[in-house]
PDB file of C-alpha atoms in Angstrom:
ATOM      1  CA  MET A   1      49.744-243.023  97.649  1.00 56.00           C
ATOM      2  CA  VAL A   2      52.251-245.829  98.566  1.00 57.00           C
ATOM      3  CA  LEU A   3      55.041-246.679  96.126  1.00 60.00           C
ATOM      4  CA  PHE A   4      56.378-250.273  96.329  1.00 61.00           C
ATOM      5  CA  TYR A   5      59.877-250.919  94.901  1.00 59.00           C
ATOM      6  CA  ASP A   6      61.638-254.371  94.596  1.00 57.00           C
ATOM      7  CA  PHE A   7      65.377-254.410  95.756  1.00 56.00           C
ATOM      8  CA  ARG A   8      65.751-257.938  95.126  1.00 56.00           C
ATOM      9  CA  HIS A   9      67.100-256.516  91.411  1.00 60.00           C
ATOM     10  CA  LEU A  10      69.878-254.788  93.033  1.00 64.00           C
ATOM     11  CA  PHE A  11      71.537-257.603  94.328  1.00 72.00           C
ATOM     12  CA  PHE A  12      73.809-260.024  92.293  1.00 72.00           C
ATOM     13  CA  ASP A  13      73.582-263.911  92.176  1.00 80.00           C
ATOM     14  CA  ASP A  14      76.802-266.010  92.540  1.00 82.00           C
ATOM     15  CA  ASP A  15      77.012-266.514  88.750  1.00 85.00           C
ATOM     16  CA  GLU A  16      77.094-262.572  88.158  1.00 82.00           C
ATOM     17  CA  VAL A  17      79.683-262.415  90.984  1.00 83.00           C
ATOM     18  CA  ARG A  18      81.679-265.041  89.497  1.00 88.00           C
ATOM     19  CA  LEU A  19      81.346-263.373  86.022  1.00 89.00           C
ATOM     20  CA  VAL A  20      82.669-260.061  87.380  1.00 87.00           C
ATOM     21  CA  SER A  21      85.532-261.470  89.397  1.00 89.00           C
ATOM     22  CA  LEU A  22      86.906-263.176  86.350  1.00 92.00           C
ATOM     23  CA  PHE A  23      86.388-260.060  84.244  1.00 91.00           C
ATOM     24  CA  ALA A  24      88.406-258.193  87.203  1.00 91.00           C
ATOM     25  CA  ASP A  25      91.148-261.028  87.094  1.00 92.00           C
ATOM     26  CA  LYS A  26      91.348-260.649  83.276  1.00 94.00           C
ATOM     27  CA  ALA A  27      91.727-256.773  83.442  1.00 93.00           C
ATOM     28  CA  ALA A  28      94.277-257.043  86.336  1.00 93.00           C
ATOM     29  CA  VAL A  29      96.411-259.452  83.929  1.00 94.00           C
ATOM     30  CA  ALA A  30      96.068-257.191  80.813  1.00 94.00           C
ATOM     31  CA  LEU A  31      97.225-254.172  82.873  1.00 94.00           C
ATOM     32  CA  GLU A  32     100.149-256.100  84.345  1.00 95.00           C
ATOM     33  CA  ASN A  33     101.226-257.325  80.460  1.00 94.00           C
ATOM     34  CA  ALA A  34     100.879-253.752  79.164  1.00 94.00           C
ATOM     35  CA  ARG A  35     103.529-252.456  81.877  1.00 94.00           C
ATOM     36  CA  LEU A  36     105.631-255.771  81.381  1.00 94.00           C
ATOM     37  CA  ILE A  37     105.558-254.946  77.357  1.00 94.00           C
ATOM     38  CA  THR A  38     106.428-251.022  77.972  1.00 92.00           C
ATOM     39  CA  GLU A  39     109.534-252.201  80.186  1.00 91.00           C
ATOM     40  CA  LEU A  40     110.529-254.545  77.700  1.00 92.00           C
ATOM     41  CA  GLN A  41     110.170-252.033  74.492  1.00 91.00           C
ATOM     42  CA  ARG A  42     112.292-249.672  77.214  1.00 84.00           C
ATOM     43  CA  ARG A  43     114.871-252.072  77.777  1.00 84.00           C
ATOM     44  CA  THR A  44     115.133-253.032  74.119  1.00 86.00           C
ATOM     45  CA  HIS A  45     115.601-249.593  73.199  1.00 83.00           C
ATOM     46  CA  GLU A  46     118.503-249.117  75.931  1.00 78.00           C
ATOM     47  CA  LEU A  47     120.193-252.415  74.680  1.00 81.00           C
ATOM     48  CA  SER A  48     119.776-251.379  70.723  1.00 85.00           C
ATOM     49  CA  GLY A  49     121.164-248.015  71.656  1.00 78.00           C
ATOM     50  CA  LEU A  50     124.306-249.442  73.411  1.00 75.00           C
ATOM     51  CA  TYR A  51     124.731-252.125  70.652  1.00 82.00           C
ATOM     52  CA  ASP A  52     124.623-249.153  67.996  1.00 81.00           C
ATOM     53  CA  THR A  53     127.238-247.277  70.102  1.00 77.00           C
ATOM     54  CA  ALA A  54     129.543-250.199  70.366  1.00 78.00           C
ATOM     55  CA  LEU A  55     129.139-250.576  66.340  1.00 80.00           C
ATOM     56  CA  ALA A  56     129.456-246.598  65.664  1.00 75.00           C
ATOM     57  CA  THR A  57     132.638-246.587  68.029  1.00 75.00           C
ATOM     58  CA  SER A  58     134.624-249.758  67.933  1.00 77.00           C
ATOM     59  CA  SER A  59     136.514-249.581  64.750  1.00 78.00           C
ATOM     60  CA  VAL A  60     137.364-245.861  65.023  1.00 80.00           C
ATOM     61  CA  LEU A  61     141.201-245.195  65.799  1.00 81.00           C
ATOM     62  CA  ASP A  62     141.064-241.431  65.212  1.00 84.00           C
ATOM     63  CA  PRO A  63     140.144-239.597  68.624  1.00 81.00           C
ATOM     64  CA  ASP A  64     138.217-236.760  67.126  1.00 82.00           C
ATOM     65  CA  LEU A  65     136.080-239.093  65.035  1.00 85.00           C
ATOM     66  CA  LEU A  66     135.596-241.567  68.353  1.00 83.00           C
ATOM     67  CA  LEU A  67     134.422-238.345  70.252  1.00 83.00           C
ATOM     68  CA  THR A  68     132.305-237.067  67.382  1.00 83.00           C
ATOM     69  CA  ARG A  69     130.456-240.507  66.821  1.00 84.00           C
ATOM     70  CA  LEU A  70     130.110-240.993  70.659  1.00 83.00           C
ATOM     71  CA  TYR A  71     128.423-237.605  71.270  1.00 85.00           C
ATOM     72  CA  GLU A  72     126.257-238.456  68.174  1.00 85.00           C
ATOM     73  CA  GLN A  73     125.049-241.683  69.676  1.00 83.00           C
ATOM     74  CA  VAL A  74     124.638-240.353  73.162  1.00 82.00           C
ATOM     75  CA  GLN A  75     122.345-237.424  71.591  1.00 83.00           C
ATOM     76  CA  ARG A  76     120.472-239.848  69.629  1.00 81.00           C
ATOM     77  CA  LEU A  77     119.997-242.155  72.747  1.00 80.00           C
ATOM     78  CA  PHE A  78     119.334-239.544  75.516  1.00 76.00           C
ATOM     79  CA  THR A  79     119.051-236.194  74.166  1.00 77.00           C
ATOM     80  CA  PRO A  80     120.785-234.464  77.076  1.00 81.00           C
ATOM     81  CA  ASP A  81     121.405-230.791  77.691  1.00 82.00           C
ATOM     82  CA  ALA A  82     125.035-231.423  78.137  1.00 83.00           C
ATOM     83  CA  VAL A  83     127.641-234.024  77.264  1.00 84.00           C
ATOM     84  CA  ILE A  84     131.508-233.895  78.573  1.00 83.00           C
ATOM     85  CA  VAL A  85     133.900-236.354  77.902  1.00 85.00           C
ATOM     86  CA  SER A  86     137.110-236.265  80.064  1.00 84.00           C
ATOM     87  CA  LEU A  87     140.362-238.309  79.813  1.00 84.00           C
ATOM     88  CA  TYR A  88     141.991-239.292  83.101  1.00 84.00           C
ATOM     89  CA  ASP A  89     145.604-239.322  83.449  1.00 83.00           C
ATOM     90  CA  ALA A  90     146.622-241.875  86.264  1.00 81.00           C
ATOM     91  CA  GLU A  91     150.245-240.778  86.661  1.00 84.00           C
ATOM     92  CA  THR A  92     149.338-236.854  87.042  1.00 85.00           C
ATOM     93  CA  GLY A  93     145.990-237.326  88.633  1.00 83.00           C
ATOM     94  CA  ASN A  94     144.406-234.757  86.035  1.00 86.00           C
ATOM     95  CA  LEU A  95     141.218-235.046  84.249  1.00 85.00           C
ATOM     96  CA  GLN A  96     141.477-233.508  80.718  1.00 86.00           C
ATOM     97  CA  LEU A  97     138.355-232.353  79.012  1.00 85.00           C
ATOM     98  CA  THR A  98     138.297-233.701  75.612  1.00 86.00           C
ATOM     99  CA  LEU A  99     134.517-232.626  74.556  1.00 85.00           C
ATOM    100  CA  ALA A 100     132.237-230.235  76.260  1.00 85.00           C
ATOM    101  CA  MET A 101     128.890-229.628  74.638  1.00 84.00           C
ATOM    102  CA  GLU A 102     125.940-227.949  75.741  1.00 84.00           C
ATOM    103  CA  ASN A 103     122.700-228.073  74.053  1.00 83.00           C
ATOM    104  CA  GLY A 104     124.613-228.908  70.699  1.00 83.00           C
ATOM    105  CA  GLN A 105     126.881-225.963  71.015  1.00 85.00           C
ATOM    106  CA  VAL A 106     130.785-226.259  72.116  1.00 85.00           C
ATOM    107  CA  ILE A 107     131.198-224.928  75.668  1.00 84.00           C
ATOM    108  CA  PRO A 108     133.577-222.198  75.308  1.00 85.00           C
ATOM    109  CA  GLY A 109     136.816-222.494  77.256  1.00 82.00           C
ATOM    110  CA  MET A 110     136.220-225.906  78.488  1.00 81.00           C
ATOM    111  CA  SER A 111     137.895-228.166  75.753  1.00 77.00           C
ATOM    112  CA  GLY A 112     141.028-229.144  76.437  1.00 81.00           C
ATOM    113  CA  ALA A 113     140.805-227.542  80.380  1.00 84.00           C
ATOM    114  CA  GLN A 114     142.703-229.737  82.785  1.00 85.00           C
ATOM    115  CA  ILE A 115     140.948-230.456  86.213  1.00 81.00           C
ATOM    116  CA  SER A 116     142.956-232.057  89.143  1.00 82.00           C
ATOM    117  CA  LEU A 117     141.053-235.027  90.505  1.00 76.00           C
ATOM    118  CA  ALA A 118     141.628-233.827  93.810  1.00 71.00           C
ATOM    119  CA  GLU A 119     139.311-230.933  92.942  1.00 57.00           C
ATOM    120  CA  SER A 120     136.470-233.259  91.945  1.00 50.00           C
ATOM    121  CA  ASP A 121     137.323-236.172  94.498  1.00 55.00           C
ATOM    122  CA  SER A 122     134.386-235.869  96.528  1.00 59.00           C
ATOM    123  CA  GLY A 123     132.102-235.741  93.266  1.00 82.00           C
ATOM    124  CA  LEU A 124     130.417-238.259  91.003  1.00 86.00           C
ATOM    125  CA  ILE A 125     133.262-237.925  88.368  1.00 84.00           C
ATOM    126  CA  GLY A 126     135.609-239.310  91.113  1.00 84.00           C
ATOM    127  CA  TRP A 127     133.460-241.705  92.085  1.00 87.00           C
ATOM    128  CA  VAL A 128     133.237-243.217  88.600  1.00 87.00           C
ATOM    129  CA  ILE A 129     136.896-243.035  87.839  1.00 85.00           C
ATOM    130  CA  ARG A 130     137.790-244.682  91.170  1.00 84.00           C
ATOM    131  CA  SER A 131     135.173-247.355  91.137  1.00 88.00           C
ATOM    132  CA  GLY A 132     135.360-248.019  87.299  1.00 86.00           C
ATOM    133  CA  GLN A 133     131.698-248.429  87.301  1.00 89.00           C
ATOM    134  CA  PRO A 134     129.034-246.673  85.398  1.00 88.00           C
ATOM    135  CA  LEU A 135     126.637-244.466  87.347  1.00 88.00           C
ATOM    136  CA  LEU A 136     123.056-243.280  86.504  1.00 85.00           C
ATOM    137  CA  VAL A 137     121.467-240.698  88.860  1.00 86.00           C
ATOM    138  CA  GLY A 138     118.120-240.144  87.997  1.00 82.00           C
ATOM    139  CA  ASP A 139     117.522-237.304  90.269  1.00 84.00           C
ATOM    140  CA  ILE A 140     120.438-235.636  92.161  1.00 82.00           C
ATOM    141  CA  GLN A 141     118.212-233.836  94.519  1.00 82.00           C
ATOM    142  CA  GLN A 142     116.289-236.966  95.640  1.00 86.00           C
ATOM    143  CA  ASP A 143     118.501-240.079  94.668  1.00 87.00           C
ATOM    144  CA  ASP A 144     120.786-241.658  97.270  1.00 89.00           C
ATOM    145  CA  LEU A 145     124.360-241.049  95.926  1.00 87.00           C
ATOM    146  CA  PRO A 146     127.600-242.651  96.488  1.00 88.00           C
ATOM    147  CA  VAL A 147     129.366-239.644  97.426  1.00 86.00           C
ATOM    148  CA  HIS A 148     128.519-236.030  98.571  1.00 81.00           C
ATOM    149  CA  VAL A 149     127.595-233.626  95.573  1.00 79.00           C
ATOM    150  CA  ARG A 150     128.627-230.110  95.442  1.00 73.00           C
ATOM    151  CA  VAL A 151     126.361-227.981  92.921  1.00 69.00           C
ATOM    152  CA  HIS A 152     128.544-225.644  90.706  1.00 67.00           C
ATOM    153  CA  GLY A 153     126.896-223.379  88.256  1.00 66.00           C
ATOM    154  CA  ARG A 154     123.451-224.269  86.790  1.00 70.00           C
ATOM    155  CA  PRO A 155     121.788-227.117  88.788  1.00 71.00           C
ATOM    156  CA  ILE A 156     121.492-230.605  87.174  1.00 76.00           C
ATOM    157  CA  ARG A 157     118.964-233.306  88.187  1.00 79.00           C
ATOM    158  CA  THR A 158     120.047-236.410  85.973  1.00 82.00           C
ATOM    159  CA  TRP A 159     123.740-237.300  85.587  1.00 84.00           C
ATOM    160  CA  LEU A 160     125.050-240.569  83.918  1.00 84.00           C
ATOM    161  CA  GLY A 161     128.991-241.010  84.204  1.00 86.00           C
ATOM    162  CA  VAL A 162     130.290-243.989  82.122  1.00 84.00           C
ATOM    163  CA  PRO A 163     133.913-244.964  82.383  1.00 84.00           C
ATOM    164  CA  LEU A 164     135.262-245.463  78.800  1.00 76.00           C
ATOM    165  CA  MET A 165     138.162-248.194  79.087  1.00 72.00           C
ATOM    166  CA  GLY A 166     140.831-248.716  76.415  1.00 67.00           C
ATOM    167  CA  ARG A 167     143.630-251.302  76.894  1.00 67.00           C
ATOM    168  CA  ASP A 168     142.660-251.837  80.338  1.00 66.00           C
ATOM    169  CA  ARG A 169     142.762-248.156  81.243  1.00 64.00           C
TER     170      ARG A 169
END
């Protein structure tokens, strides 16, 4: 017994190829649009968070209330493991830790501590202070850093440093 099979139906004609190509083009545009929308939503969330932070902190004169509101805004935006706010005294070259929180709890013995900038001079904090620029590091172990980092204590992966300026200081 001989079987005959017609292979002509396995090939596409020009109209079918054009139709599939148009569909593929439309699918590629839809995927790119979805990526752009996701990126736009992320950026909108970030800008909204920055605006909310500015609103929550701009009219506050009491330093303790300012730190509390700042901490609340940072927690809401990023949910970090730890938040440390320090004040830099250019005359003495010291950092004073004014707020030190980890997992929503005050870190014992850190609030009020004084640190010489020379101790952190090669670190990210020193870079932020010297440059006056914010710095976001997505992965300390993988990203290029502006300075050498020595890890002390529990290792960290993501780091954000923002200089808070008041009256040009």
